[in-house]
Short mmCIF file of C-alpha atoms in Angstrom, two decimals:
data_model
loop_
_atom_site.label_atom_id
_atom_site.label_comp_id
_atom_site.label_asym_id
_atom_site.label_seq_id
_atom_site.Cartn_x
_atom_site.Cartn_y
_atom_site.Cartn_z
CA MET A 1 -134.65 -34.25 -32.14
CA GLY A 2 -136.10 -31.08 -30.66
CA LYS A 3 -138.66 -28.89 -32.32
CA ASP A 4 -136.06 -26.35 -33.46
CA ALA A 5 -133.42 -28.88 -34.55
CA GLU A 6 -132.92 -29.48 -38.24
CA SER A 7 -132.83 -32.95 -39.71
CA PRO A 8 -129.46 -33.83 -41.28
CA HIS A 9 -131.31 -34.37 -44.56
CA THR A 10 -132.66 -30.79 -44.55
CA LEU A 11 -129.21 -29.50 -43.70
CA CYS A 12 -127.46 -31.33 -46.54
CA PRO A 13 -128.11 -28.97 -49.47
CA ARG A 14 -127.00 -25.99 -47.40
CA LEU A 15 -123.91 -27.60 -45.89
CA THR A 16 -120.89 -25.49 -46.76
CA LEU A 17 -117.55 -25.87 -45.08
CA PHE A 18 -115.26 -22.88 -44.84
CA PHE A 19 -111.68 -23.79 -44.00
CA THR A 20 -109.32 -21.02 -43.04
CA LEU A 21 -106.98 -23.14 -40.94
CA HIS A 22 -105.94 -26.45 -42.41
CA THR A 23 -104.56 -28.90 -39.93
CA HIS A 24 -104.80 -32.59 -39.24
CA SER A 25 -107.35 -31.93 -36.49
CA ILE A 26 -109.71 -30.35 -39.01
CA ALA A 27 -109.73 -33.61 -40.96
CA ARG A 28 -110.97 -35.42 -37.85
CA GLU A 29 -113.67 -32.80 -37.18
CA THR A 30 -114.73 -32.94 -40.82
CA GLN A 31 -114.98 -36.73 -40.66
CA GLY A 32 -117.51 -36.56 -37.84
CA LEU A 33 -119.51 -33.86 -39.56
CA VAL A 34 -119.76 -35.60 -42.91
CA GLN A 35 -120.52 -39.18 -41.90
CA GLY A 36 -124.12 -40.13 -42.49
CA ILE A 37 -125.22 -36.64 -43.45
CA CYS A 38 -124.87 -36.38 -47.19
CA SER A 39 -122.62 -37.03 -50.11
CA ARG A 40 -122.62 -33.51 -51.57
CA ILE A 41 -120.24 -31.16 -49.80
CA LYS A 42 -118.95 -27.71 -50.73
CA VAL A 43 -115.49 -26.67 -49.54
CA VAL A 44 -114.47 -23.02 -49.96
CA VAL A 45 -110.86 -21.88 -49.54
CA LEU A 46 -108.67 -18.95 -50.44
CA GLU A 47 -106.20 -19.35 -53.28
CA GLY A 48 -102.80 -20.41 -51.95
CA SER A 49 -104.23 -22.12 -48.87
CA ASP A 50 -104.69 -25.84 -48.28
CA ALA A 51 -108.04 -27.58 -48.82
CA ILE A 52 -109.18 -30.73 -47.06
CA LEU A 53 -111.67 -32.74 -49.12
CA PRO A 54 -113.58 -35.05 -46.75
CA CYS A 55 -114.39 -38.69 -47.46
CA SER A 56 -115.17 -41.25 -44.75
CA LEU A 57 -116.96 -44.56 -44.54
CA ASN A 58 -120.02 -44.50 -42.28
CA THR A 59 -118.89 -47.77 -40.72
CA LYS A 60 -115.53 -46.31 -39.63
CA GLU A 61 -113.93 -49.61 -40.70
CA SER A 62 -110.30 -49.47 -41.78
CA VAL A 63 -109.55 -48.63 -45.41
CA GLU A 64 -105.83 -49.43 -45.07
CA GLN A 65 -106.16 -52.44 -47.42
CA GLU A 66 -108.85 -50.93 -49.67
CA LEU A 67 -108.82 -49.02 -52.94
CA PHE A 68 -110.11 -45.47 -53.04
CA ASP A 69 -109.88 -43.07 -55.93
CA TRP A 70 -110.22 -39.29 -56.02
CA MET A 71 -111.12 -37.76 -59.41
CA LYS A 72 -111.83 -34.22 -60.55
CA LYS A 73 -114.80 -34.52 -62.87
CA ALA A 74 -114.94 -31.39 -65.01
CA PRO A 75 -114.00 -30.05 -67.45
CA ASN A 76 -111.73 -33.08 -68.06
CA LYS A 77 -111.49 -36.13 -65.85
CA GLN A 78 -108.32 -35.73 -63.84
CA GLU A 79 -106.77 -38.32 -61.57
CA VAL A 80 -106.21 -36.51 -58.26
CA PHE A 81 -105.21 -39.23 -55.79
CA MET A 82 -105.41 -43.02 -55.73
CA TYR A 83 -104.69 -45.31 -52.80
CA ASN A 84 -104.57 -49.08 -53.23
CA GLY A 85 -103.73 -51.14 -50.15
CA GLY A 86 -100.75 -49.00 -49.16
CA ASN A 87 -99.62 -47.95 -52.63
CA HIS A 88 -100.45 -44.42 -53.73
CA TYR A 89 -99.21 -41.61 -55.94
CA ASN A 90 -96.75 -40.31 -53.38
CA ASN A 91 -94.89 -43.63 -53.08
CA GLY A 92 -94.52 -44.88 -56.64
CA LEU A 93 -98.01 -45.50 -58.04
CA SER A 94 -98.25 -43.85 -61.47
CA GLY A 95 -101.17 -42.15 -63.20
CA GLN A 96 -101.70 -38.95 -61.22
CA ASP A 97 -102.57 -35.87 -63.27
CA GLU A 98 -99.56 -33.57 -63.51
CA HIS A 99 -101.61 -30.61 -62.21
CA PHE A 100 -101.92 -32.32 -58.80
CA ARG A 101 -98.49 -33.97 -58.61
CA GLY A 102 -96.68 -33.14 -55.38
CA ARG A 103 -99.63 -31.19 -53.92
CA VAL A 104 -102.06 -33.91 -52.80
CA SER A 105 -101.74 -36.32 -49.91
CA HIS A 106 -103.91 -38.34 -47.57
CA PHE A 107 -103.93 -38.85 -43.80
CA PRO A 108 -102.22 -42.25 -43.23
CA LEU A 109 -103.08 -42.44 -39.52
CA GLU A 110 -106.76 -41.86 -40.29
CA LEU A 111 -107.12 -44.80 -42.70
CA GLN A 112 -107.73 -47.18 -39.78
CA PHE A 113 -110.88 -45.16 -38.96
CA GLY A 114 -112.28 -45.28 -42.52
CA ASN A 115 -111.11 -41.77 -43.35
CA ALA A 116 -110.00 -41.37 -46.98
CA SER A 117 -109.91 -37.57 -46.91
CA ILE A 118 -107.20 -35.78 -48.86
CA ILE A 119 -105.49 -32.42 -48.60
CA ILE A 120 -104.66 -30.30 -51.64
CA ARG A 121 -101.82 -27.94 -50.78
CA ASN A 122 -101.28 -24.48 -52.23
CA THR A 123 -104.65 -24.41 -54.00
CA MET A 124 -105.15 -22.56 -57.28
CA VAL A 125 -108.32 -21.18 -58.82
CA ALA A 126 -107.90 -23.91 -61.47
CA ASP A 127 -108.45 -26.50 -58.70
CA SER A 128 -112.08 -25.36 -58.39
CA GLY A 129 -114.56 -27.98 -59.54
CA ASN A 130 -116.37 -31.19 -58.69
CA TYR A 131 -114.46 -34.04 -57.09
CA THR A 132 -115.48 -37.62 -56.33
CA CYS A 133 -114.13 -40.03 -53.76
CA ASP A 134 -114.99 -43.58 -54.76
CA PHE A 135 -114.42 -47.00 -53.21
CA PRO A 136 -114.84 -49.24 -56.30
CA ARG A 137 -114.54 -52.55 -54.40
CA LEU A 138 -116.96 -51.59 -51.64
CA ARG A 139 -120.67 -51.12 -52.08
CA THR A 140 -120.68 -47.71 -50.50
CA GLN A 141 -121.84 -44.34 -51.58
CA ALA A 142 -119.36 -42.20 -53.50
CA PHE A 143 -118.74 -38.75 -52.09
CA ASN A 144 -119.18 -35.69 -54.29
CA ILE A 145 -117.33 -32.59 -53.20
CA ARG A 146 -117.39 -29.17 -54.83
CA LEU A 147 -114.20 -27.23 -54.25
CA VAL A 148 -114.30 -23.47 -54.70
CA VAL A 149 -110.94 -21.70 -54.64
CA GLY A 150 -111.26 -17.94 -54.56
CA GLU A 151 -109.25 -14.82 -54.16
CA TYR A 152 -109.51 -12.47 -51.22
CA PHE A 153 -109.45 -8.73 -51.71
CA SER A 154 -109.36 -6.22 -48.89
CA PHE A 155 -109.70 -2.46 -49.27
CA GLU A 156 -109.40 0.07 -46.50
CA ALA A 157 -109.73 3.83 -46.81
CA SER A 158 -110.21 6.62 -44.32
CA GLU A 159 -110.70 10.35 -44.54
CA LYS A 160 -111.13 12.52 -41.44
CA ASN A 161 -113.94 10.85 -39.43
CA LEU A 162 -115.01 8.45 -42.18
CA SER A 163 -113.57 4.97 -42.52
CA LEU A 164 -114.38 2.28 -45.09
CA ASN A 165 -113.33 -1.36 -44.78
CA THR A 166 -114.36 -3.70 -47.59
CA HIS A 167 -113.53 -7.37 -47.98
CA PHE A 168 -114.39 -9.51 -50.99
CA PHE A 169 -114.07 -13.22 -51.56
CA PHE A 170 -114.44 -14.30 -55.17
#
């Protein structure tokens, strides 16, 4: 590492991911960024957009036959998404919190690479909070992700030669 390069461990507390476009390719980029760096990630999105919450094994070994469980921790524990060897909430597995029903899915083609990331569609401010991705049968580190869903406000005004453009994200 060069003199000016930061260690991944120094970067960890400041790592914030801003997603404005949410596509499958972002999940792959996120996977490479997250692996081996840290287990505390902050994802910030606008209300109504889709949020990808990253979770990948460092080994990149397949999780197609594994169990992984996504929970929202506070204020109440909510079951967000569970995958168990091919069974999950979108194909008959029961137990998903009603708030997330029909809005959360995983990336099936990425499971072979150890990627257990999920996407929450049409996010709401109520989705903000702390999430965990856990592999209970594997002795791996659980991922902790903080999701912040905010509103975007834009104000533009002009008078003669004066123009004001203001943008807020809260």
